[in-house]
Amino acid sequence: VVKVFGEDGACRSLEASAGTTARQLCETLVRRTRALHDHSWALVELHQHLALGERPWGHGGARPAGPPTPLTPLVSPPERCLEDHESVVEVQSSWAPGADSRFVFRKNFAKYELFKSNTSLFPEVMVSSCLEANKSMAHSELIQNFLNSGSCPEVQGFLQLREAGRKVWKRFHFSLRRSGLYYSTKGTSKDPRHLQYFADLTESNIYYVTQGKKLYGTPTEFGFCIKPHKVRSGVKGLKLLCSEDEQSRSCWMAAFRLFKYGMQLYRNYQQAQARLSQPPWIGPTPLRSVSDNALVAMDFSGCTGRVIENPSEVLTAALEEAQAWRKKTTHRYSLPAACHSSPLSAAIHRTQPWFHGRISREDTQQLIGRQGLVDG
């Protein structure tokens, strides 16, 4: 049994086999919550106990009475979006017994930005060594070749590293190669004598860090961490890093994913695109009985029902009905529409927390920051 939390703190328990992937679980949750189906839905892995390791309750370090609730976490923990092909049961089994780790079902619009805006994600300054080795190729062409082959370009740039056992941050020049992640002990030198091995990414996962200044004293808010598989609890084994800006952090995290999973990421993207273009009534699940074949699509939005004969209208009606159900079961308050728009557009807006004024400014800033450089 896998427990999955929603952004509202509600928890759902689902049965999952050893082969159940994150994408399959997301599709099940989309159906159960009657949400709009798109490839932005993701299963996010949170480790609240890793966020509680450096006195987030103030300088006194005293923890408030009672356990933290899922609705109001004390701080934002390190988080990682599971890749579509990952086994949910396998990830859950890697958690430390008794640790406050959980899955959260929410949207991650940056999930496939790696294949949508790859040239901005890999700026020329961070792949300069690859450009020098392939002078005849343009920047965009070079990056696309790497993505098509499932390989990762050599990424380099400055990152701030927190020294082990200390709260001191130092700036080093890092290089990501096929053999792992290295940093130079002498400026930007790539001499093997000056390169210090830092992490084996095939045996680690990379986590997005919010509120890094509050949690770990990062110089900027653009922090992330590398968590080796062997580290199951505590912050002692975390490798904490900090970039200068959001573009740099997005580049490093995308490169780590591509380095670890290679061509599998592109296959995940292609499968997501194929599912999105496929009408929902053609999907393999749920299976229909013979009697279902005699059913026709109907619209009950008016005073009386009517049969829908136009195939393109069926999807619109289905989406409107799904949003109507969500509004009945989930939302208690509503605001008058500021302007007239299409029924489908209005229905989509009413599903967002900000439409009903139920989200604070701080939560809004964290939500925007979590999506990185994604427009919108």
Coordinates of C-alpha atoms in Angstrom, one line a residue:
V1 CA 0.0 0.0 0.0
V2 CA 1.3 3.4 -1.0
K3 CA 0.1 6.6 0.7
V4 CA 0.0 9.7 -1.4
F5 CA -0.7 13.2 -0.1
G6 CA -2.4 16.0 -2.0
E7 CA -1.4 19.6 -1.8
D8 CA -4.4 20.2 0.6
G9 CA -2.9 17.6 3.0
A10 CA -5.5 14.9 2.2
C11 CA -4.1 11.4 2.1
R12 CA -5.1 8.6 -0.2
S13 CA -4.0 5.0 0.1
L14 CA -3.5 3.0 -3.1
E15 CA -2.5 -0.6 -3.8
A16 CA 0.7 -0.8 -5.9
S17 CA 2.6 -3.8 -7.2
A18 CA 6.4 -3.9 -7.4
G19 CA 6.2 -2.9 -11.1
T20 CA 3.9 0.1 -10.6
T21 CA 5.5 3.2 -12.0
A22 CA 5.2 6.8 -11.0
R23 CA 3.3 7.6 -14.2
Q24 CA 0.8 4.8 -13.7
L25 CA 0.1 5.9 -10.1
C26 CA -0.3 9.5 -11.4
E27 CA -2.9 8.4 -14.0
T28 CA -4.8 6.5 -11.3
L29 CA -4.8 9.6 -9.1
V30 CA -5.9 11.8 -12.0
R31 CA -9.0 9.6 -12.5
R32 CA -9.8 9.4 -8.8
T33 CA -9.6 13.1 -8.2
R34 CA -11.3 13.9 -11.5
A35 CA -8.4 16.2 -12.5
L36 CA -7.6 17.4 -16.0
H37 CA -5.3 15.0 -17.6
D38 CA -1.9 16.4 -18.8
H39 CA 1.7 15.4 -18.5
S40 CA 2.5 18.0 -15.8
W41 CA 1.1 15.8 -13.0
A42 CA 3.9 14.3 -11.0
L43 CA 4.7 12.2 -7.9
V44 CA 7.1 14.2 -5.6
E45 CA 9.2 12.6 -3.0
L46 CA 9.6 14.7 0.2
H47 CA 11.8 14.1 3.2
Q48 CA 10.5 16.2 6.0
H49 CA 13.1 14.8 8.5
L50 CA 15.9 16.2 6.3
A51 CA 14.4 19.7 6.7
L52 CA 14.3 19.4 10.5
G53 CA 18.0 18.8 10.9
E54 CA 19.2 22.4 11.4
R55 CA 17.0 24.1 14.0
P56 CA 14.2 25.5 11.8
W57 CA 12.4 26.6 14.9
G58 CA 14.7 29.5 15.7
H59 CA 18.0 30.1 17.5
G60 CA 16.8 28.3 20.6
G61 CA 16.4 25.0 18.7
A62 CA 13.4 23.9 20.7
R63 CA 10.8 22.0 18.7
P64 CA 7.2 23.0 19.3
A65 CA 4.9 20.6 21.2
G66 CA 3.2 18.0 19.0
P67 CA 4.2 16.6 15.7
P68 CA 4.2 18.6 12.5
T69 CA 1.0 18.2 10.5
P70 CA 0.8 17.5 6.8
L71 CA -1.3 20.6 6.3
T72 CA 1.2 23.0 7.8
P73 CA 4.8 21.8 7.5
L74 CA 7.3 23.8 9.5
V75 CA 9.6 24.3 6.6
S76 CA 9.8 23.1 3.0
P77 CA 11.8 19.9 2.9
P78 CA 14.2 18.7 0.1
E79 CA 12.1 17.3 -2.7
R80 CA 12.5 15.3 -5.9
C81 CA 10.1 14.7 -8.8
L82 CA 10.0 10.9 -9.6
E83 CA 10.7 10.1 -13.2
D84 CA 7.8 8.4 -15.0
H85 CA 9.5 5.0 -15.2
E86 CA 10.6 4.8 -11.6
S87 CA 9.1 2.1 -9.4
V88 CA 7.1 3.7 -6.6
V89 CA 7.4 0.6 -4.3
E90 CA 11.2 0.5 -4.8
V91 CA 11.5 4.2 -3.9
Q92 CA 9.4 3.8 -0.8
S93 CA 11.4 0.8 0.3
S94 CA 14.5 2.9 0.3
W95 CA 13.2 5.2 3.0
A96 CA 14.5 4.9 6.5
P97 CA 12.0 3.2 8.9
G98 CA 10.1 5.8 10.9
A99 CA 11.3 8.7 8.9
D100 CA 8.9 11.4 7.9
S101 CA 9.0 10.8 4.2
R102 CA 6.1 10.9 1.9
F103 CA 4.8 11.2 -1.7
V104 CA 2.9 14.3 -2.8
F105 CA 0.7 14.4 -5.9
R106 CA 1.0 17.8 -7.6
K107 CA 1.9 19.4 -10.9
N108 CA 5.5 20.0 -12.0
F109 CA 5.5 22.2 -15.1
A110 CA 9.3 22.0 -15.4
K111 CA 9.2 18.2 -15.7
Y112 CA 9.9 18.1 -19.5
E113 CA 11.4 21.5 -20.0
L114 CA 14.6 19.6 -20.8
F115 CA 13.1 18.8 -24.2
K116 CA 11.1 22.0 -24.8
S117 CA 13.7 24.8 -24.2
N118 CA 17.0 22.9 -24.1
T119 CA 19.1 25.8 -25.5
S120 CA 18.1 28.1 -22.6
L121 CA 18.5 25.3 -20.1
F122 CA 22.1 24.6 -21.2
P123 CA 23.6 28.1 -21.7
E124 CA 26.8 28.3 -23.9
V125 CA 29.0 29.3 -20.9
M126 CA 28.2 26.0 -19.2
V127 CA 28.9 23.8 -22.2
S128 CA 31.8 25.7 -23.6
S129 CA 34.1 22.7 -23.6
C130 CA 31.7 20.8 -25.8
L131 CA 31.4 23.7 -28.2
E132 CA 35.2 23.9 -28.5
A133 CA 35.4 20.2 -29.3
N134 CA 32.6 20.6 -32.0
K135 CA 33.3 24.0 -33.5
S136 CA 31.4 23.2 -36.7
M137 CA 28.1 22.8 -34.8
A138 CA 25.8 25.5 -33.5
H139 CA 24.9 25.6 -29.8
S140 CA 21.3 24.5 -30.4
E141 CA 22.3 21.7 -32.7
L142 CA 24.9 20.4 -30.3
I143 CA 22.5 20.2 -27.4
Q144 CA 19.8 18.5 -29.6
N145 CA 22.4 15.9 -30.6
F146 CA 23.1 15.1 -27.0
L147 CA 19.4 14.7 -26.2
N148 CA 18.7 12.6 -29.2
S149 CA 21.5 10.2 -28.3
G150 CA 20.6 10.1 -24.6
S151 CA 24.0 11.4 -23.6
C152 CA 24.9 14.3 -21.4
P153 CA 27.1 17.2 -22.4
E154 CA 30.0 18.1 -20.1
V155 CA 28.6 20.8 -17.9
Q156 CA 30.9 23.1 -16.0
G157 CA 30.5 26.2 -13.8
F158 CA 30.9 27.6 -10.4
L159 CA 29.0 26.3 -7.4
Q160 CA 29.2 27.0 -3.7
L161 CA 29.9 23.9 -1.6
R162 CA 29.4 23.5 2.1
E163 CA 32.4 21.9 3.8
A164 CA 31.7 18.6 5.6
G165 CA 30.9 19.1 9.3
R166 CA 31.0 22.9 9.0
K167 CA 28.6 25.7 8.1
V168 CA 31.2 27.4 5.9
W169 CA 30.5 27.7 2.2
K170 CA 33.3 27.9 -0.4
R171 CA 33.1 28.6 -4.2
F172 CA 34.6 25.9 -6.5
H173 CA 34.6 25.2 -10.2
F174 CA 32.7 22.0 -10.9
S175 CA 32.7 19.7 -13.9
L176 CA 30.2 17.0 -14.7
R177 CA 31.7 14.2 -16.7
R178 CA 30.7 10.6 -17.7
S179 CA 32.8 9.4 -14.7
G180 CA 31.1 11.6 -12.2
L181 CA 31.0 15.1 -10.6
Y182 CA 34.3 16.8 -9.9
Y183 CA 35.5 20.1 -8.5
S184 CA 38.8 21.9 -9.0
T185 CA 41.0 22.7 -6.1
K186 CA 42.9 25.3 -8.2
G187 CA 40.7 27.8 -9.9
T188 CA 39.2 26.5 -13.2
S189 CA 42.1 24.1 -13.8
K190 CA 41.0 20.8 -15.4
D191 CA 44.4 19.1 -14.7
P192 CA 43.7 15.7 -13.2
R193 CA 46.0 16.7 -10.3
H194 CA 43.6 19.4 -9.3
L195 CA 40.3 17.6 -9.9
Q196 CA 38.7 16.3 -6.7
Y197 CA 36.1 13.5 -7.1
F198 CA 32.8 14.7 -5.5
A199 CA 29.9 12.4 -6.2
D200 CA 28.8 9.3 -8.1
L201 CA 25.5 10.4 -9.6
T202 CA 24.5 6.8 -10.6
E203 CA 24.3 5.9 -6.9
S204 CA 22.6 9.2 -5.8
N205 CA 19.5 11.3 -6.3
I206 CA 19.4 15.1 -6.6
Y207 CA 16.9 17.1 -4.6
Y208 CA 15.5 20.6 -5.0
V209 CA 16.0 22.7 -1.9
T210 CA 13.7 25.6 -1.0
Q211 CA 14.3 27.9 2.0
G212 CA 17.9 27.0 1.8
K213 CA 19.0 30.0 3.7
K214 CA 16.7 29.1 6.6
L215 CA 17.6 25.4 6.6
Y216 CA 21.3 25.2 5.7
G217 CA 22.5 28.8 5.6
T218 CA 23.0 28.8 1.8
P219 CA 24.5 32.0 0.3
T220 CA 21.6 32.2 -2.1
E221 CA 18.1 30.6 -2.4
F222 CA 19.1 28.5 -5.4
G223 CA 20.2 25.5 -3.4
F224 CA 20.1 21.8 -4.1
C225 CA 21.6 18.7 -2.6
I226 CA 22.9 15.3 -3.7
K227 CA 21.7 12.4 -1.5
P228 CA 23.6 9.1 -1.9
H229 CA 21.4 6.0 -1.8
K230 CA 23.2 4.7 1.3
V231 CA 22.2 7.8 3.3
R232 CA 18.8 7.0 4.6
S233 CA 18.4 9.5 7.5
G234 CA 20.0 12.6 8.8
V235 CA 21.6 15.5 7.0
K236 CA 25.2 14.4 7.7
G237 CA 25.6 12.5 4.4
L238 CA 23.9 15.1 2.2
K239 CA 26.1 17.0 -0.3
L240 CA 24.8 20.5 -0.2
L241 CA 25.4 22.8 -3.2
C242 CA 24.3 26.3 -4.1
S243 CA 24.2 28.1 -7.5
E244 CA 24.3 31.8 -8.3
D245 CA 21.0 32.0 -10.1
E246 CA 17.9 29.9 -11.1
Q247 CA 19.2 29.3 -14.6
S248 CA 22.4 27.7 -13.3
R249 CA 20.5 25.5 -10.8
S250 CA 18.1 24.4 -13.5
C251 CA 21.0 23.5 -15.8
W252 CA 22.8 21.4 -13.2
M253 CA 19.7 19.6 -12.1
A254 CA 18.7 18.8 -15.7
A255 CA 22.2 17.6 -16.5
F256 CA 22.2 15.3 -13.4
R257 CA 18.9 13.8 -14.6
L258 CA 20.2 13.3 -18.1
F259 CA 23.5 11.9 -16.9
K260 CA 21.7 9.3 -14.7
Y261 CA 18.8 8.2 -16.9
G262 CA 20.0 9.0 -20.4
M263 CA 17.6 8.0 -23.2
Q264 CA 15.0 6.8 -20.8
L265 CA 14.0 10.5 -20.1
Y266 CA 13.4 11.1 -23.8
R267 CA 11.2 8.0 -24.0
N268 CA 9.2 9.2 -21.0
Y269 CA 8.7 12.5 -22.8
Q270 CA 7.6 10.8 -26.0
Q271 CA 5.1 8.5 -24.2
A272 CA 3.7 11.5 -22.3
Q273 CA 3.2 13.4 -25.5
A274 CA 1.5 10.4 -27.1
R275 CA -0.9 10.0 -24.1
L276 CA -1.7 13.6 -24.2
S277 CA -2.7 13.5 -27.8
Q278 CA -4.8 10.4 -27.3
P279 CA -8.5 11.0 -26.5
P280 CA -9.2 9.8 -22.9
W281 CA -11.9 7.4 -24.0
I282 CA -9.4 5.4 -26.1
G283 CA -7.2 4.6 -23.1
P284 CA -6.6 0.9 -22.1
T285 CA -8.2 1.5 -18.7
P286 CA -10.9 1.3 -17.4
L287 CA -12.1 -1.7 -19.5
R288 CA -15.6 -1.5 -20.9
S289 CA -18.2 -4.2 -21.0
V290 CA -20.1 -5.2 -24.1
S291 CA -23.2 -3.2 -23.0
D292 CA -21.1 0.0 -22.7
N293 CA -20.6 -0.1 -26.5
A294 CA -24.3 1.0 -26.9
L295 CA -23.8 4.2 -24.8
V296 CA -23.8 7.6 -26.4
A297 CA -22.3 10.9 -25.2
M298 CA -24.7 13.3 -23.6
D299 CA -24.6 16.9 -22.3
F300 CA -26.6 17.6 -19.1
S301 CA -25.4 21.2 -18.6
G302 CA -28.8 22.6 -19.7
C303 CA -32.3 22.1 -18.4
T304 CA -32.7 18.9 -20.4
G305 CA -30.1 16.4 -21.7
R306 CA -29.1 16.2 -25.3
V307 CA -27.1 13.7 -27.4
I308 CA -23.7 15.0 -28.5
E309 CA -23.1 14.2 -32.1
N310 CA -20.0 16.2 -32.8
P311 CA -16.9 14.2 -31.7
S312 CA -14.8 17.3 -31.0
E313 CA -17.5 18.5 -28.5
V314 CA -17.3 15.3 -26.5
L315 CA -14.0 16.1 -24.9
T316 CA -15.1 19.7 -24.0
A317 CA -18.2 18.4 -22.3
A318 CA -16.3 15.8 -20.4
L319 CA -13.8 18.3 -19.1
E320 CA -16.6 20.7 -18.0
E321 CA -18.4 17.9 -16.2
A322 CA -15.2 16.8 -14.4
Q323 CA -14.6 20.3 -13.2
A324 CA -18.1 20.6 -12.0
W325 CA -17.7 17.5 -9.9
R326 CA -14.4 18.9 -8.5
K327 CA -16.1 22.1 -7.6
K328 CA -18.9 20.3 -5.7
T329 CA -16.7 18.0 -3.7
T330 CA -13.6 20.2 -3.1
H331 CA -14.4 23.9 -3.1
R332 CA -16.6 25.6 -0.5
Y333 CA -16.1 29.1 -1.6
S334 CA -16.3 30.8 -5.0
L335 CA -15.6 34.3 -6.3
P336 CA -17.7 36.0 -9.0
A337 CA -16.1 35.9 -12.4
A338 CA -14.3 39.1 -13.3
C339 CA -15.0 38.7 -17.0
H340 CA -16.8 36.5 -19.4
S341 CA -14.8 33.6 -20.9
S342 CA -15.4 30.3 -22.5
P343 CA -17.0 27.6 -20.1
L344 CA -13.9 25.4 -20.4
S345 CA -11.5 28.3 -19.5
A346 CA -13.6 29.3 -16.5
A347 CA -13.8 25.7 -15.3
I348 CA -10.0 25.3 -15.5
H349 CA -9.5 28.5 -13.5
R350 CA -11.9 27.5 -10.7
T351 CA -9.7 24.5 -9.9
Q352 CA -6.8 26.6 -9.0
P353 CA -6.3 27.6 -5.3
W354 CA -5.6 31.3 -6.2
F355 CA -9.0 31.6 -7.8
H356 CA -10.7 31.2 -4.4
G357 CA -8.2 33.3 -2.5
R358 CA -7.0 30.3 -0.4
I359 CA -3.3 30.8 -0.8
S360 CA -1.0 33.2 1.0
R361 CA 1.7 35.4 -0.6
E362 CA 4.5 33.3 0.9
D363 CA 3.0 30.1 -0.5
T364 CA 2.6 31.8 -3.9
Q365 CA 6.2 32.8 -4.0
Q366 CA 7.3 29.3 -3.2
L367 CA 5.0 27.9 -5.8
I368 CA 6.4 30.2 -8.5
G369 CA 10.0 29.5 -7.4
R370 CA 9.4 25.8 -7.4
Q371 CA 8.6 25.9 -11.1
G372 CA 12.0 27.4 -12.0
L373 CA 12.2 29.1 -15.3
V374 CA 9.0 27.8 -16.8
D375 CA 6.9 30.5 -18.3
G376 CA 3.4 31.0 -16.9

